[in-house]
Amino acid sequence: MSQPTPDVREVNFLEVNFDGLVGPTHNYAGLALGNVASMTHGGLEANPREAALQGLGKMKALMEAGYAQGVLPPQQRPDLGALRQLGFSGSDERVLARAAGEAPQILRAVCSASSMWTANAATVTPSPDAPDGRVHFTPANLQSSFHRYLEPATTARVLAAIFRDEERFSHHPVLPATPAFSDEGAANHTRLAADHGEPGVHLFVYGRAAFGWGAEEGVAPRRYPARQTLEASQAIARQHGLTENRVVFAQQHPEAIDAGVFHNDVISVGNGPVLLYHERAFLDEQATLDELRARMATPLVPIRVPEEAVSLEDAVASYLFNSQLLSNPDGTMTLVVPGECQERESVWRTIQDLLLAGHNPIGEVVVKDVKQSMRNGGGPACLRLRVVLSAAERAALSGRVLLDDALHGELTAWVERHYRDRLAPRDLADPQLAKETLAALDELTGILAIGAVYPFQRG
């Protein structure tokens, strides 16, 4: 990976990618309806240690290449509080045993390590776009699936602990956890701007409208649910004070959803003025591009991948579009893709012919191995929450969450101490796993210096 050279444009505002640490209970439970990889690998044995180290390896590679890299902690799992709320009573051991015997799928859900995919954690508006000049956060309610619905409360505490300065950061409540306001976070949100510090336009992509939804043929997906609603996206834009000239709302193509594109970041990725997308990403492709062009202060740079080059099936299998598109100070961009892109001939050929040889800012493609995450349906883009911060905002961060060599070394050693190298769904009922996880998380909050963010730490 090439080393970006210093440039005054990047001194003040930087995009910090906050990656989620993979949790100790990483397993393949096959919980995510519409996520082909998750459903395909459900029930297989996972390697939590390898998963966490692969994630840390990606973070370190980007840090060493000069990109700002942050870290977010995993959730407390298993969520014994959720099990007790559902009527399982007694000691921790008894609760786990009853859940395993009576409702094994619920046990899998409360052990999910899905918070590693921090692209779903929240939606973020940088200070150059907000009327009050602060960075705005709304945690996603993730109400479309039970295992992710358990995340927002801890996510909100973690974000509030790190982005604590009220003069610089604003935290909004989670949207009502109902189907009408189903929100999956930044996985359905892209910010486009000339540079990170310039005012941007926010592209919100939704799968359905909850109120006044048309039933005409071809409008709604038929096989898998649409997870993001127009109403949720509109509510977040209002919370963050985004004016009409700063937002575009576009409907995701229902055929893409039915092919396994459960989030927009599986079919498109944007950065700076560049929008890399599959021709089936949006229901009305031309209208989406026209609206973006009308609102952007800088020319839009669309990179369209036609279906004849990469089929929807290959796009989903390779996660070509679930890649990180990163700005370099010299005006070029680096695309970080999962190793699966090399395994699909059409995808790798498109990367070489259309992207690297095309007339666009992408000058480098870097391949990273995140197989443990990919088998559960999350690529490089799923693993990070993008937060554009000024130098002053970065200095105002609380805790020790910006990655450096020392922190990477400590986190690697922490993983080696606490994580198992194999975990099957049947192991989730092991009460020792729960004890191991709590001990690991208690130590982690000390390493990151973020205070008591977990339920077990807060009594």
Coordinates of N, CA, C and O in Angstrom, one line a residue, residues 4 18 25 31 81 87 136 150 190 241 253 282 290 332 350 390 402 421 439:
P4 N 0.7 7.8 1.7 CA 0.2 9.2 1.3 C 1.3 10.2 1.8 O 1.9 10.1 2.8
F18 N -13.3 4.1 12.1 CA -13.4 3.4 13.4 C -13.9 2.0 13.2 O -15.0 1.7 12.9
T25 N -17.2 -13.9 21.1 CA -18.2 -14.9 20.8 C -18.5 -15.0 19.3 O -19.5 -15.5 18.9
L31 N -27.9 -16.0 11.2 CA -29.0 -15.2 11.8 C -29.6 -14.2 10.8 O -30.7 -13.8 11.0
G81 N -28.9 -10.5 30.1 CA -30.1 -9.7 30.4 C -31.2 -9.9 29.5 O -32.4 -9.9 29.9
G87 N -37.7 -14.5 29.9 CA -38.3 -15.4 30.8 C -37.4 -16.5 31.3 O -37.8 -17.4 32.0
H136 N -22.5 15.1 14.4 CA -23.8 14.5 14.9 C -23.8 13.0 14.7 O -23.3 12.5 13.6
L150 N -30.4 -5.7 19.8 CA -29.8 -5.7 21.2 C -28.6 -4.7 21.3 O -28.2 -4.5 22.4
T190 N -24.1 7.5 2.3 CA -22.8 7.9 1.7 C -22.7 9.4 1.7 O -23.7 10.1 1.3
G241 N -30.0 18.2 11.2 CA -30.2 19.6 10.7 C -29.8 19.7 9.3 O -29.5 20.8 8.8
H253 N -32.5 -0.8 -5.5 CA -33.2 -1.6 -6.5 C -33.7 -2.9 -5.8 O -32.9 -3.6 -5.2
F282 N -29.5 1.3 -7.7 CA -30.6 2.2 -7.5 C -31.8 1.9 -8.4 O -31.6 1.5 -9.6
D290 N -28.7 12.5 -11.3 CA -29.1 13.9 -11.6 C -29.2 14.7 -10.3 O -28.8 15.9 -10.3
T332 N -5.4 11.0 -5.6 CA -5.8 9.6 -6.0 C -6.6 8.9 -4.8 O -6.7 9.5 -3.7
T350 N -12.7 -6.8 -13.9 CA -13.3 -5.5 -13.8 C -12.4 -4.5 -13.0 O -12.2 -3.4 -13.4
S390 N -12.1 17.2 12.4 CA -11.1 18.2 12.3 C -10.0 17.9 13.3 O -10.1 17.0 14.1
L402 N -7.6 5.9 19.1 CA -6.9 6.1 17.8 C -5.7 5.2 17.8 O -4.8 5.2 18.7
D421 N -9.7 -20.3 19.7 CA -9.4 -20.4 18.3 C -10.4 -21.3 17.6 O -10.3 -21.5 16.4
A439 N -14.5 -11.1 31.5 CA -13.1 -10.8 31.9 C -12.4 -10.0 30.8 O -11.7 -9.0 31.1

